[in-house]
Coordinates of C-alpha atoms in Angstrom, one line a residue:
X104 CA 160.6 105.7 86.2
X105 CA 158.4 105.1 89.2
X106 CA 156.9 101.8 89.6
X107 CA 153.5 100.8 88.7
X108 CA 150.7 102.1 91.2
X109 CA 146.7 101.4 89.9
X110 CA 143.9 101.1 91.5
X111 CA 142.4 98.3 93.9
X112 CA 139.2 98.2 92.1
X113 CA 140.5 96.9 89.1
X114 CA 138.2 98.5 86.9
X115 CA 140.3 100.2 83.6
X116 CA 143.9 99.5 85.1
X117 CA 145.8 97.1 84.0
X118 CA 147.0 95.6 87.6
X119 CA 145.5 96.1 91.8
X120 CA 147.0 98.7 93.7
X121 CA 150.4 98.4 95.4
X122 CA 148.5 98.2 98.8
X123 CA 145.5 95.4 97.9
X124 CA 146.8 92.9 99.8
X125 CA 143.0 92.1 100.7
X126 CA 143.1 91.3 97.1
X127 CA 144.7 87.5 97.7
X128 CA 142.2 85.5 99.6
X129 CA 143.8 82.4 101.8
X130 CA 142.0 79.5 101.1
X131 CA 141.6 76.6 104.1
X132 CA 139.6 73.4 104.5
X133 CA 137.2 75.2 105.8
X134 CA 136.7 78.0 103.0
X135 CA 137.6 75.9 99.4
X136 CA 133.8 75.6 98.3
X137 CA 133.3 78.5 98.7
X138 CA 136.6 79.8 97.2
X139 CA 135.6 77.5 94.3
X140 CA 132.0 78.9 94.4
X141 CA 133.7 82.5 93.1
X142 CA 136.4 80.9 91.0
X143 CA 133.6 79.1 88.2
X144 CA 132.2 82.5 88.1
X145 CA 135.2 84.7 87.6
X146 CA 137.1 82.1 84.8
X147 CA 133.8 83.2 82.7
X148 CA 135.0 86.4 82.0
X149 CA 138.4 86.2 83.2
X150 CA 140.1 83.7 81.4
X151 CA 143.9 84.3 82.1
X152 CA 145.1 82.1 85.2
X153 CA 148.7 83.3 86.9
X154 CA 149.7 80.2 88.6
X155 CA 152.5 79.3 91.1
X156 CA 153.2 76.7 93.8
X157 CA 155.2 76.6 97.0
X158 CA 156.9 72.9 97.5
X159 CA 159.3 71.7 99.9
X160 CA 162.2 71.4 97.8
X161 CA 164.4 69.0 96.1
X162 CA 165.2 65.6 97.7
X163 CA 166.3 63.4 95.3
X164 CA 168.5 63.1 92.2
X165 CA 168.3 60.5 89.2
X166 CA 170.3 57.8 89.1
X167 CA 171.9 56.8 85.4
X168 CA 173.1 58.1 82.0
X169 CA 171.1 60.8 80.4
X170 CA 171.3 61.4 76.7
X171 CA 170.6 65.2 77.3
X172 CA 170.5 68.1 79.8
X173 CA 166.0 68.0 79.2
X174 CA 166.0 64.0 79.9
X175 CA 168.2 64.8 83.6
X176 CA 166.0 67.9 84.0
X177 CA 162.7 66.2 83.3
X178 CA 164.0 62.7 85.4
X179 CA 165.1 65.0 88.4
X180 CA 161.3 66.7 88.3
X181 CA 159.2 63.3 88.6
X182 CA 161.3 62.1 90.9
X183 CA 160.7 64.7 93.3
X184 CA 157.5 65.6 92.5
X185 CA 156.7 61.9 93.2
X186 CA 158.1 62.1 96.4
X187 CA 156.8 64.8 97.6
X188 CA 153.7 67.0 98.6
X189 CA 152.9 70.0 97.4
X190 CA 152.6 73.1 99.6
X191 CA 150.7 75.9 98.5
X192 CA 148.9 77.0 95.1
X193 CA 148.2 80.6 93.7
X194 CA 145.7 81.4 91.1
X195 CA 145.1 85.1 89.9
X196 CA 142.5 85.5 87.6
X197 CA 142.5 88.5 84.5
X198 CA 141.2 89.3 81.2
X199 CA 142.9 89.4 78.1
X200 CA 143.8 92.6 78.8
X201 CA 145.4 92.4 82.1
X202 CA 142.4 93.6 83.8
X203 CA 141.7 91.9 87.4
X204 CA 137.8 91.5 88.5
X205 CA 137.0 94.0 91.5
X206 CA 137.8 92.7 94.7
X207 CA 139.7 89.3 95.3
X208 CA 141.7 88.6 92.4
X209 CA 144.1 85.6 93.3
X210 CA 143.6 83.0 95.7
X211 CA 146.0 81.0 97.9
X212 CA 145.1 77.3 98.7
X213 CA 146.6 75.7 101.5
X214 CA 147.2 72.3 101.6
X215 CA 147.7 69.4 104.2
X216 CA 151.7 69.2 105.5
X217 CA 153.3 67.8 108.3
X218 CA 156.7 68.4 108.9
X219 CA 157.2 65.3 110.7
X220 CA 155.7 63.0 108.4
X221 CA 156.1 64.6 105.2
X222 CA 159.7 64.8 103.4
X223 CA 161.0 67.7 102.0
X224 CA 164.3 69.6 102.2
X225 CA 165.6 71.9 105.3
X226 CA 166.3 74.8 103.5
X227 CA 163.5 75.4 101.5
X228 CA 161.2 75.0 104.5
X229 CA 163.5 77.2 106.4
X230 CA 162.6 79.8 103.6
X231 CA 159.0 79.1 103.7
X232 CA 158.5 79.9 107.2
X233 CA 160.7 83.2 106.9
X234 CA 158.3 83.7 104.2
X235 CA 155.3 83.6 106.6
X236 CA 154.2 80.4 106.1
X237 CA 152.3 78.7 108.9
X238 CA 152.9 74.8 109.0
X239 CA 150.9 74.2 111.8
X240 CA 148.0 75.4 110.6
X241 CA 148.9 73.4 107.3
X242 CA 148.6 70.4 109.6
X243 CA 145.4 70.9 111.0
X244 CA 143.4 72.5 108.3
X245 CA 145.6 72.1 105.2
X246 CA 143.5 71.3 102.4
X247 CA 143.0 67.6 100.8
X248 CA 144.6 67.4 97.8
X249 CA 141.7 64.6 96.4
X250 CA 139.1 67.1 97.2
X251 CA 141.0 70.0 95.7
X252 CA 141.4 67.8 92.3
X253 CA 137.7 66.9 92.7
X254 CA 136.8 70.4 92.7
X255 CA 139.4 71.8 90.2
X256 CA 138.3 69.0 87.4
X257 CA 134.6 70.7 87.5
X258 CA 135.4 74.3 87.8
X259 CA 135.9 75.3 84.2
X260 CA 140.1 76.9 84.6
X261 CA 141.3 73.3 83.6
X262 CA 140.4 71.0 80.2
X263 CA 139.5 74.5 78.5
X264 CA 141.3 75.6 75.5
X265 CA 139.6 79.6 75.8
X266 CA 141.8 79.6 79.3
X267 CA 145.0 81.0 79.3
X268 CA 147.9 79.6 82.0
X269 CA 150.6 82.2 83.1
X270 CA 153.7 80.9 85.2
X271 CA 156.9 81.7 85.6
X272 CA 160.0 78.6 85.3
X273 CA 157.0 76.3 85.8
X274 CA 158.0 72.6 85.1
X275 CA 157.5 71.6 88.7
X276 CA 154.4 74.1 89.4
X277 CA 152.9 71.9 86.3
X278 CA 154.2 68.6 87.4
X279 CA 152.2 69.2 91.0
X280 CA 149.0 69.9 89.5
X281 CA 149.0 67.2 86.7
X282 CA 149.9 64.5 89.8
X283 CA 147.4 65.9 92.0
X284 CA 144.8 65.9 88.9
X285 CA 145.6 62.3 87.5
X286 CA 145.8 61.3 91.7
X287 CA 149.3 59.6 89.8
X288 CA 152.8 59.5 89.6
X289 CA 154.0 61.5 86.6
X290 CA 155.0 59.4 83.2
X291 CA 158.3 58.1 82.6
X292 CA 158.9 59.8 79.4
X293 CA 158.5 63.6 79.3
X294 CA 157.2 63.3 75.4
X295 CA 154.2 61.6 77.9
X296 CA 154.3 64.5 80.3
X297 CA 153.9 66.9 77.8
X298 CA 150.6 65.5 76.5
X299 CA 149.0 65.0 79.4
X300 CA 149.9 68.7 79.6
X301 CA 148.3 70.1 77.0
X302 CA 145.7 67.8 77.3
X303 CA 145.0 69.7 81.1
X304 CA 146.0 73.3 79.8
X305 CA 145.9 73.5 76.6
X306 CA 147.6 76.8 76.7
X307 CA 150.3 78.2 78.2
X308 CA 152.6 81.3 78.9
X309 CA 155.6 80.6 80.9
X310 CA 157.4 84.1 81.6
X311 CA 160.8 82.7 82.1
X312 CA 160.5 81.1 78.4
X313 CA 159.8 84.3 76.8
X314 CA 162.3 86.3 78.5
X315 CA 164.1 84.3 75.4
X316 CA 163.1 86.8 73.1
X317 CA 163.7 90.0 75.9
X318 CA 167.7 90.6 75.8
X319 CA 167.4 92.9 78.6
X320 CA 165.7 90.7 81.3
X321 CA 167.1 88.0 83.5
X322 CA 167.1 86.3 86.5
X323 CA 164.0 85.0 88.6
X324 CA 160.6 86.4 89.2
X325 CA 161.3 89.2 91.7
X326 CA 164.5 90.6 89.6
X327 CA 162.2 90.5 86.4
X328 CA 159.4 92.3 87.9
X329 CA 162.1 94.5 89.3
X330 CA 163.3 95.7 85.9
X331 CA 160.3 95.9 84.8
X332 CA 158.9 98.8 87.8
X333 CA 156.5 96.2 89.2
X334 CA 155.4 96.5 92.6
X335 CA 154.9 92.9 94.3
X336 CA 151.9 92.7 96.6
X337 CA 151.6 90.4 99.8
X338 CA 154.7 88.5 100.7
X339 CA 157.4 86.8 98.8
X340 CA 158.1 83.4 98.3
X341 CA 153.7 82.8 98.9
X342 CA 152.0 81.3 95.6
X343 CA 149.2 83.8 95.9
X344 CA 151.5 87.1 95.9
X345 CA 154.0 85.4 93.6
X346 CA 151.2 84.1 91.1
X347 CA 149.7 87.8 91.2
X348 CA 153.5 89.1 90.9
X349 CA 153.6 86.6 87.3
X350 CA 150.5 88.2 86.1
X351 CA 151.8 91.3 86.4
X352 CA 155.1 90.3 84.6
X353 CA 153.4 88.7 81.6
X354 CA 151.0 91.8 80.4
X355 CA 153.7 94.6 81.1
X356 CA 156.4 91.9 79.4
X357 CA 153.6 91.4 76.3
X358 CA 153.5 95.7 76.3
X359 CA 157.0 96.2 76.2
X360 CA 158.7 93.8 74.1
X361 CA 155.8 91.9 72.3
X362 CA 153.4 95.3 71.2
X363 CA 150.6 93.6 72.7
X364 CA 151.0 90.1 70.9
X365 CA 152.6 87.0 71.3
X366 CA 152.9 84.6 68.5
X367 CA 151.5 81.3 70.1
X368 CA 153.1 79.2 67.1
X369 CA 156.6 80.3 68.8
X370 CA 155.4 80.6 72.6
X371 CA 152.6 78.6 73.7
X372 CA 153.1 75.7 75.3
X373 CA 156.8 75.3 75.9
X374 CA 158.1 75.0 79.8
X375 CA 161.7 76.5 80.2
X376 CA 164.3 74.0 81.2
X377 CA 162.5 71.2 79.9
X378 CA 162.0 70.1 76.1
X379 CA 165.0 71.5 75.0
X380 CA 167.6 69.7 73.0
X381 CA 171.0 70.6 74.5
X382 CA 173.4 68.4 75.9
X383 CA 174.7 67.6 79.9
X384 CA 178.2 67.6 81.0
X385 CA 178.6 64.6 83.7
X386 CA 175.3 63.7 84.2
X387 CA 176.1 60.0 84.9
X388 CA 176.8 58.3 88.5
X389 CA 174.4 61.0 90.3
X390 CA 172.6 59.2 93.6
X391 CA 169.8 59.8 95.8
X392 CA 169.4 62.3 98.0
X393 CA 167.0 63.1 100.7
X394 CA 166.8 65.6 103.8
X395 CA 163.2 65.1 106.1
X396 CA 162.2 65.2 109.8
X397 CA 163.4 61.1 109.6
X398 CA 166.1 60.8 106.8
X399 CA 170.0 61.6 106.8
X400 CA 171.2 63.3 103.7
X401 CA 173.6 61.6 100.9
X402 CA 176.2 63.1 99.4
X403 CA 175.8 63.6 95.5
X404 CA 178.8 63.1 92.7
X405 CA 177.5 66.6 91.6
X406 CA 175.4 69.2 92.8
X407 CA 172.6 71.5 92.1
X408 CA 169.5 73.5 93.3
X409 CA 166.1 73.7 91.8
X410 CA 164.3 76.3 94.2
X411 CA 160.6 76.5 94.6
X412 CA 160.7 80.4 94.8
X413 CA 161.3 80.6 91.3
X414 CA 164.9 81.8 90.9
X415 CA 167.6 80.4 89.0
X416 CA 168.2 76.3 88.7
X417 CA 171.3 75.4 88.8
X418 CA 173.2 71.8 87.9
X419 CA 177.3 72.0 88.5

């Protein structure tokens, strides 16, 4: 089967062409009013939000004993997204139907980095960069993540239970927005983190969760929209391509092994990786770790990856 091609006007299709690219609009310092202008407009009509971030890794591990593999996993998330600054933000916007409004669809915000002040891990940056991703321009006209919250707290996507999240493996995409939004460090407990996250978005869709219930599909985004004949627009491991590539995933996944209709009783709400009662081998007597521009790396009693370009996590 060839993969999906539909038109760039959006109009009666249920995804943009495979050449829109001019369908992802950057967003700087200089251009976020008026990317926000658009956005309380569009989340009128279209009310389902594909989200994804880009952030500069993992740094740090949690130190102690940990009654279960979701405690480490949820531990290991605030600790590093308390650390650390998030990147980039994608937000495509649909209807209920899949259907994207003509013209810009998803939007890519840019925010304020500095690779010699800010932390963050070698590798992942490494991959950025391949990735296209210009931290220069971060520096001088990244956006400010106060002002961003300021702006996202009055534009109707957040607070609104008629708005529907899409992500993809999206415990740390989540844990970014709700620390930019509450301009705090996440709560200890993740019973805590979860009600702060409904209480922000009050529903969501993450992809990776309901690949439970699809035998055939596996892996991260870019294998799943791969299986699935989905052509990716713009470049990979960017929050606006990868945010429109998760929209894309979610309405052909909801076609083709849900007949149109996900049971939100079952679905809604649940992160993957996190929440889930199972238990972790040799969890205890794990140390800090950190890579920047100024800090030396220490070595861990075990190792793992979480990456920030949505493939598989791995603890071992």
């Amino acid at each position: 089967m060839g993969k999906q091609q539909t038109s760039a006007d959006g109009s009666g299709t249920t995804g943009p062409s495979t050449d829109g690219t001019d369908r992802i609009q950057e967003v700087w310092d200089e251009t976020i009013d008026d990317a926000f202008k658009v956005i309380r407009e569009l989340v009128q009509t279209y009310n389902y939000v594909a989200m994804d971030t880009e952030f500069p890794g993992v740094v740090a591990r949690p130190i102690g004993d940990f009654r279960s593999n979701a405690e480490y996993q949820y531990q290991l998330l605030r600790c590093n997204v308390d650390l650390l600054k998030i990147i980039q933000l994608g937000l495509t916007f649909s209807d209920e139907a899949g259907k994207y409004p003509p013209g810009v669809c998803a939007f890519q915000f840019n925010f304020k980095f500095n690779l010699t002040e800010d932390m963050y891990a070698e590798d992942s940056i490494e991959l950025l960069q391949q990735s296209g991703i210009q931290f220069q321009r971060h520096e001088e006209h990244g956006i400010d993540v106060t002002y961003f919250a300021e702006l996202l707290m009055m534009s109707g996507v957040i607070l609104m239970d008629n708005v529907k999240w899409i992500s993809f493996h999206s415990g740390y995409d989540f844990g970014y927005l709700l620390k930019i939004l509450t301009n705090n460090h996440l709560p200890s407990e993740e019973s805590e983190f979860f009600d702060l996250l409904h209480t922000y978005f009050p529903s969501i869709y993450d992809v990776k969760y309901l690949m439970k219930s699809c035998k055939s599909l596996k892996g991260g985004l870019q294998e799943v929209a791969d299986l699935m004949d989905l052509e990716r627009i713009g470049p990979q491991h960017q929050a606006g391509s990868d945010s429109l590539l998760t929209a894309e995933s979610f309405f052909r996944m909801r076609e083709m092994y849900f007949e149109d209709n996900i049971d939100d009783t079952k679905y809604c709400g649940h992160l993957y990786g996190l929440g889930t009662p199972y238990t972790l081998q040799n969890a205890n007597n794990l140390v800090v770790v950190s890579t920047s521009a100024d800090t030396a790396t220490v070595t861990t009693a075990t190792s793992g990856t979480v990456n920030s370009n949505k493939d598989e996590t791995t603890v071992s």
